Short mmCIF file of C-alpha atoms in Angstrom, two decimals:
data_model
loop_
_atom_site.label_atom_id
_atom_site.label_comp_id
_atom_site.label_asym_id
_atom_site.label_seq_id
_atom_site.Cartn_x
_atom_site.Cartn_y
_atom_site.Cartn_z
CA MET A 1 41.22 10.49 31.65
CA ASP A 2 41.81 11.75 28.12
CA GLN A 3 42.36 8.71 25.88
CA SER A 4 45.30 10.45 24.22
CA ILE A 5 47.32 10.22 27.45
CA GLU A 6 46.01 7.00 29.03
CA HIS A 7 48.97 5.04 27.66
CA LEU A 8 51.33 7.16 29.76
CA MET A 9 49.88 5.61 32.91
CA GLN A 10 50.28 2.02 31.76
CA PRO A 11 52.91 -0.02 33.67
CA VAL A 12 56.43 0.31 32.30
CA ARG A 13 56.93 -3.46 32.46
CA PRO A 14 55.31 -6.35 34.36
CA ASP A 15 58.15 -6.90 36.83
CA ALA A 16 58.58 -3.18 37.57
CA PRO A 17 55.35 -1.26 36.88
CA ALA A 18 56.89 2.10 37.86
CA GLY A 19 60.16 1.47 36.03
CA GLU A 20 63.38 2.93 37.42
CA ASP A 21 64.53 6.00 39.31
CA LEU A 22 65.69 8.65 36.82
CA ALA A 23 66.65 11.35 39.33
CA TYR A 24 70.30 11.48 38.20
CA SER A 25 69.79 10.33 34.63
CA LEU A 26 70.70 11.85 31.28
CA ILE A 27 67.03 12.15 30.37
CA PHE A 28 66.43 14.51 33.31
CA ASP A 29 69.37 16.63 32.18
CA GLN A 30 67.96 16.74 28.65
CA ILE A 31 64.56 17.87 29.91
CA ARG A 32 66.10 20.56 32.11
CA GLU A 33 68.04 21.88 29.13
CA ALA A 34 64.98 21.79 26.86
CA ARG A 35 62.88 23.84 29.29
CA ARG A 36 65.66 26.30 30.10
CA SER A 37 65.35 29.85 28.82
CA ASP A 38 67.63 32.85 29.15
CA ASP A 39 66.42 35.98 30.88
CA PRO A 40 66.35 38.70 28.18
CA SER A 41 66.75 41.42 30.82
CA LEU A 42 70.18 40.20 31.90
CA ALA A 43 73.21 42.08 30.58
CA MET A 44 75.16 40.06 28.00
CA GLY A 45 78.42 41.98 28.46
CA ASP A 46 80.72 42.51 25.49
CA TRP A 47 79.75 39.23 23.87
CA GLU A 48 76.58 39.04 21.84
CA GLN A 49 74.89 35.68 21.68
CA SER A 50 71.46 34.33 20.91
CA LEU A 51 69.15 34.01 23.86
CA LYS A 52 67.96 30.48 24.47
CA THR A 53 64.22 29.96 24.63
CA ALA A 54 62.44 26.98 26.13
CA GLU A 55 61.67 24.14 23.71
CA TRP A 56 58.32 23.10 25.13
CA PRO A 57 57.31 20.61 22.39
CA GLN A 58 60.63 18.84 22.99
CA VAL A 59 59.91 18.75 26.73
CA ILE A 60 56.58 17.08 25.96
CA ARG A 61 58.21 14.48 23.71
CA LEU A 62 60.96 13.66 26.21
CA CYS A 63 58.52 13.38 29.11
CA GLU A 64 56.09 11.19 27.18
CA ASP A 65 58.84 8.80 26.14
CA ALA A 66 60.22 8.59 29.68
CA LEU A 67 56.80 8.13 31.29
CA LYS A 68 55.84 5.40 28.85
CA ASN A 69 59.11 3.49 28.69
CA LYS A 70 61.27 4.32 31.69
CA SER A 71 59.70 5.68 34.87
CA LYS A 72 56.53 6.82 36.59
CA ASP A 73 58.23 9.78 38.24
CA LEU A 74 56.37 12.72 39.75
CA GLN A 75 59.00 15.14 38.46
CA LEU A 76 58.35 13.97 34.91
CA LEU A 77 54.65 14.62 35.42
CA ALA A 78 55.33 18.12 36.76
CA TRP A 79 57.48 19.00 33.75
CA TYR A 80 54.93 17.44 31.41
CA ALA A 81 52.04 19.45 32.85
CA GLU A 82 54.08 22.65 32.62
CA ALA A 83 55.01 22.02 28.99
CA GLN A 84 51.46 21.03 28.06
CA THR A 85 50.23 24.32 29.50
CA GLN A 86 52.82 26.30 27.56
CA VAL A 87 51.92 24.57 24.28
CA ASN A 88 48.22 23.75 24.62
CA GLY A 89 46.91 26.19 27.21
CA ALA A 90 44.16 25.29 29.65
CA GLY A 91 43.36 22.07 27.80
CA GLY A 92 46.96 20.94 28.11
CA LEU A 93 47.03 21.80 31.79
CA ALA A 94 43.88 19.73 32.35
CA ARG A 95 45.60 16.74 30.73
CA GLY A 96 48.68 17.27 32.89
CA LEU A 97 46.66 17.42 36.10
CA ALA A 98 44.73 14.30 35.09
CA LEU A 99 48.02 12.43 34.73
CA VAL A 100 49.18 13.53 38.17
CA GLY A 101 45.86 12.27 39.52
CA GLY A 102 46.42 8.95 37.76
CA TRP A 103 49.85 8.69 39.36
CA LEU A 104 48.38 9.31 42.82
CA ARG A 105 45.77 6.60 42.24
CA ASP A 106 47.87 3.93 40.54
CA PHE A 107 51.52 4.55 41.43
CA TRP A 108 51.41 5.95 44.96
CA GLU A 109 53.10 2.85 46.36
CA SER A 110 55.60 2.17 43.56
CA GLY A 111 56.21 5.52 41.85
CA TYR A 112 59.12 7.91 42.23
CA PRO A 113 60.35 9.57 44.37
CA GLU A 114 60.15 6.37 46.38
CA LEU A 115 57.48 6.31 49.06
CA ASP A 116 58.53 6.85 52.66
CA PRO A 117 55.28 6.77 54.68
CA HIS A 118 56.99 8.65 57.50
CA ASP A 119 58.50 11.39 55.34
CA LEU A 120 56.56 12.67 52.34
CA ASP A 121 58.57 15.88 52.03
CA GLU A 122 60.20 15.05 48.71
CA ARG A 123 56.90 14.29 47.05
CA VAL A 124 55.32 17.35 48.64
CA ALA A 125 58.14 19.53 47.28
CA LYS A 126 57.55 18.22 43.74
CA LEU A 127 53.86 19.11 43.93
CA GLU A 128 54.50 22.55 45.41
CA TRP A 129 57.00 23.32 42.67
CA MET A 130 54.57 22.09 40.02
CA ASN A 131 51.76 24.16 41.48
CA GLN A 132 53.79 27.35 41.30
CA GLN A 133 54.95 26.70 37.73
CA LEU A 134 51.48 25.85 36.47
CA GLY A 135 49.88 28.95 37.95
CA ASN A 136 52.51 31.10 36.26
CA ALA A 137 52.20 29.26 32.95
CA LEU A 138 48.42 29.59 32.84
CA ARG A 139 48.66 33.34 33.31
CA ASN A 140 50.62 33.49 30.04
CA VAL A 141 48.11 31.48 27.99
CA PRO A 142 46.38 33.58 25.29
CA LEU A 143 42.81 34.66 26.05
CA ILE A 144 42.62 36.31 22.63
CA LYS A 145 43.27 34.77 19.24
CA PRO A 146 46.97 35.12 18.33
CA GLU A 147 46.17 37.02 15.13
CA PHE A 148 44.41 39.69 17.19
CA GLY A 149 47.13 40.15 19.78
CA GLY A 150 47.16 36.86 21.69
CA TYR A 151 46.63 38.78 24.93
CA SER A 152 46.98 36.71 28.08
CA TRP A 153 45.59 36.90 31.60
CA HIS A 154 48.40 39.34 32.39
CA GLN A 155 47.34 41.74 29.63
CA TRP A 156 43.67 41.38 30.57
CA GLN A 157 44.48 42.29 34.16
CA GLN A 158 46.64 45.16 32.96
CA SER A 159 43.79 46.53 30.83
CA ARG A 160 41.47 46.47 33.83
CA ASP A 161 44.06 48.24 35.96
CA VAL A 162 44.42 50.93 33.29
CA GLU A 163 40.67 51.52 33.16
CA ASN A 164 40.39 51.59 36.95
CA LEU A 165 43.17 54.16 36.94
CA GLY A 166 41.14 56.19 34.46
CA LEU A 167 38.22 56.35 36.87
CA LYS A 168 40.43 58.36 39.21
CA ASP A 169 42.72 60.20 36.83
CA GLY A 170 42.10 60.37 33.09
CA GLU A 171 45.51 61.85 32.37
CA ALA A 172 47.23 59.04 34.27
CA ARG A 173 45.30 56.54 32.15
CA GLU A 174 46.47 58.18 28.94
CA ALA A 175 50.04 58.28 30.23
CA ALA A 176 49.91 54.55 31.04
CA ILE A 177 48.68 53.78 27.52
CA ALA A 178 51.42 55.97 26.05
CA GLU A 179 53.95 53.90 27.99
CA GLY A 180 52.69 50.80 26.20
CA LYS A 181 50.13 49.45 28.65
CA LEU A 182 47.00 47.89 27.20
CA SER A 183 43.71 49.75 27.45
CA GLY A 184 40.37 48.13 28.13
CA GLU A 185 39.16 49.41 24.77
CA ALA A 186 42.01 47.68 22.94
CA PHE A 187 41.40 44.41 24.76
CA GLU A 188 37.66 44.55 24.07
CA LYS A 189 38.26 45.22 20.38
CA ALA A 190 40.54 42.18 20.19
CA ALA A 191 37.90 40.13 22.02
CA THR A 192 35.26 41.15 19.48
CA LEU A 193 37.52 40.16 16.61
CA SER A 194 38.27 36.80 18.25
CA GLY A 195 34.59 35.91 18.09
CA HIS A 196 32.10 33.91 20.12
CA GLY A 197 33.36 30.54 18.88
CA TRP A 198 36.83 31.21 20.27
CA PHE A 199 35.49 32.15 23.70
CA HIS A 200 33.08 29.22 23.77
CA ALA A 201 35.97 26.83 23.17
CA LYS A 202 37.99 28.52 25.92
CA ALA A 203 35.06 28.23 28.32
CA GLU A 204 34.84 24.48 27.66
CA GLU A 205 38.58 24.15 28.31
CA LEU A 206 38.16 25.93 31.62
CA VAL A 207 35.35 23.62 32.73
CA ALA A 208 37.61 20.63 32.06
CA LEU A 209 40.53 22.33 33.83
CA LEU A 210 38.62 23.23 36.98
CA THR A 211 37.16 19.72 37.13
CA ALA A 212 40.64 18.19 36.81
CA TYR A 213 42.00 20.51 39.49
CA GLU A 214 39.20 19.69 41.95
CA GLU A 215 39.67 15.96 41.36
CA LEU A 216 43.42 16.28 41.89
CA ASP A 217 42.92 18.34 45.05
CA ALA A 218 40.71 15.59 46.50
CA LEU A 219 43.29 12.91 45.65
CA VAL A 220 46.09 14.95 47.24
CA ASP A 221 44.05 15.26 50.44
CA GLN A 222 43.35 11.53 50.38
CA ARG A 223 46.99 10.51 49.91
CA PHE A 224 48.83 13.13 51.95
CA GLY A 225 46.34 14.10 54.63
CA GLN A 226 47.75 16.71 57.00
CA ALA A 227 51.22 16.26 55.45
CA GLY A 228 50.01 17.57 52.10
CA PRO A 229 51.53 20.44 50.13
CA ALA A 230 50.95 24.03 51.16
CA TRP A 231 49.24 25.52 48.14
CA PRO A 232 48.75 29.28 48.53
CA THR A 233 45.43 30.21 46.97
CA SER A 234 46.99 32.88 44.80
CA ALA A 235 49.48 30.40 43.33
CA THR A 236 47.18 27.50 42.46
CA PRO A 237 46.20 26.97 38.82
CA SER A 238 42.55 27.31 39.83
CA THR A 239 43.04 30.97 40.77
CA PRO A 240 44.06 32.27 37.33
CA ALA A 241 41.60 29.77 35.84
CA ARG A 242 38.71 31.31 37.74
CA THR A 243 39.75 34.85 36.86
CA TRP A 244 40.25 33.60 33.31
CA SER A 245 36.57 32.62 33.36
CA CYS A 246 35.73 36.17 34.47
CA ALA A 247 37.66 37.52 31.51
CA ILE A 248 35.88 35.17 29.14
CA ALA A 249 32.46 35.98 30.56
CA SER A 250 33.04 39.73 30.44
CA ASN A 251 34.68 39.87 27.01
CA SER A 252 32.87 37.24 24.95
CA PRO A 253 31.00 39.09 22.18
CA ALA A 254 27.88 37.13 23.09
CA THR A 255 27.79 38.24 26.72
CA ARG A 256 29.68 41.45 27.35
CA GLN A 257 28.40 44.99 27.05
CA ARG A 258 29.30 47.01 23.98
CA PRO A 259 32.50 49.06 24.40
CA ARG A 260 31.94 52.62 25.55
CA ARG A 261 32.74 55.47 23.23
CA SER A 262 36.41 56.30 22.76
CA GLY A 263 37.91 58.17 25.70
CA SER A 264 35.25 57.05 28.17
CA PRO A 265 36.45 54.75 30.95
CA SER A 266 34.99 51.27 31.07
CA ARG A 267 33.22 49.89 34.13
CA LYS A 268 35.34 49.37 37.21
CA ALA A 269 37.03 46.00 37.40
CA ASN A 270 36.48 43.70 40.33
CA PRO A 271 39.60 43.04 42.38
#
């Protein structure tokens, strides 16, 4: 486990290693409020007001304080992993998953929600919720340096869809770009500007992330057995992580082909 987070898995106190149940506490309310964000697509009516955005660094601080000093709660770990992903990308997600693995190893008996060997549904629900949130968060992590667009997995996939569309209908491709969709050429240019060092660092983060996910998956199987969470393949963090690795491999300046001339469609993307 990363030494920077090991202290979060130390016992809260000798007489109560897992601390107390915070399910209905003020700290949980504070974390919920910190991670809350308004949907910008919703109509605001006649009253104009500032849209609230999630305060992910604050979520990290609140979760770290609670995990260290108050409770070894699976919900805290889920929020922490989500916030780490939002702030620190794949590396943050790897740290979050490592902490969940530490909880399964060291606080399975004493951690919260309290263990009921005959009914693991509450714990399963926490993990399923976490899994969905982390997959979504990872898809929004920048693949490209922020100063060159900060394009995420979503934009990378969009650029491949645009180029695949161009293989069938060049005019449709141009129309999609005119509507604001990202072209493969634009993504590749941003990848070139980001440089090999950027992609090499991202590749190392992905190795750590996939290792953490595989270790966590094994621990979940060990603890839950047949009662374990239902993790749809498309929703697990490993799915965008693996396609992330495809994006890195195909767009790193050291490994990818040179961009085709302007107006020529790029190679067809794999599904």
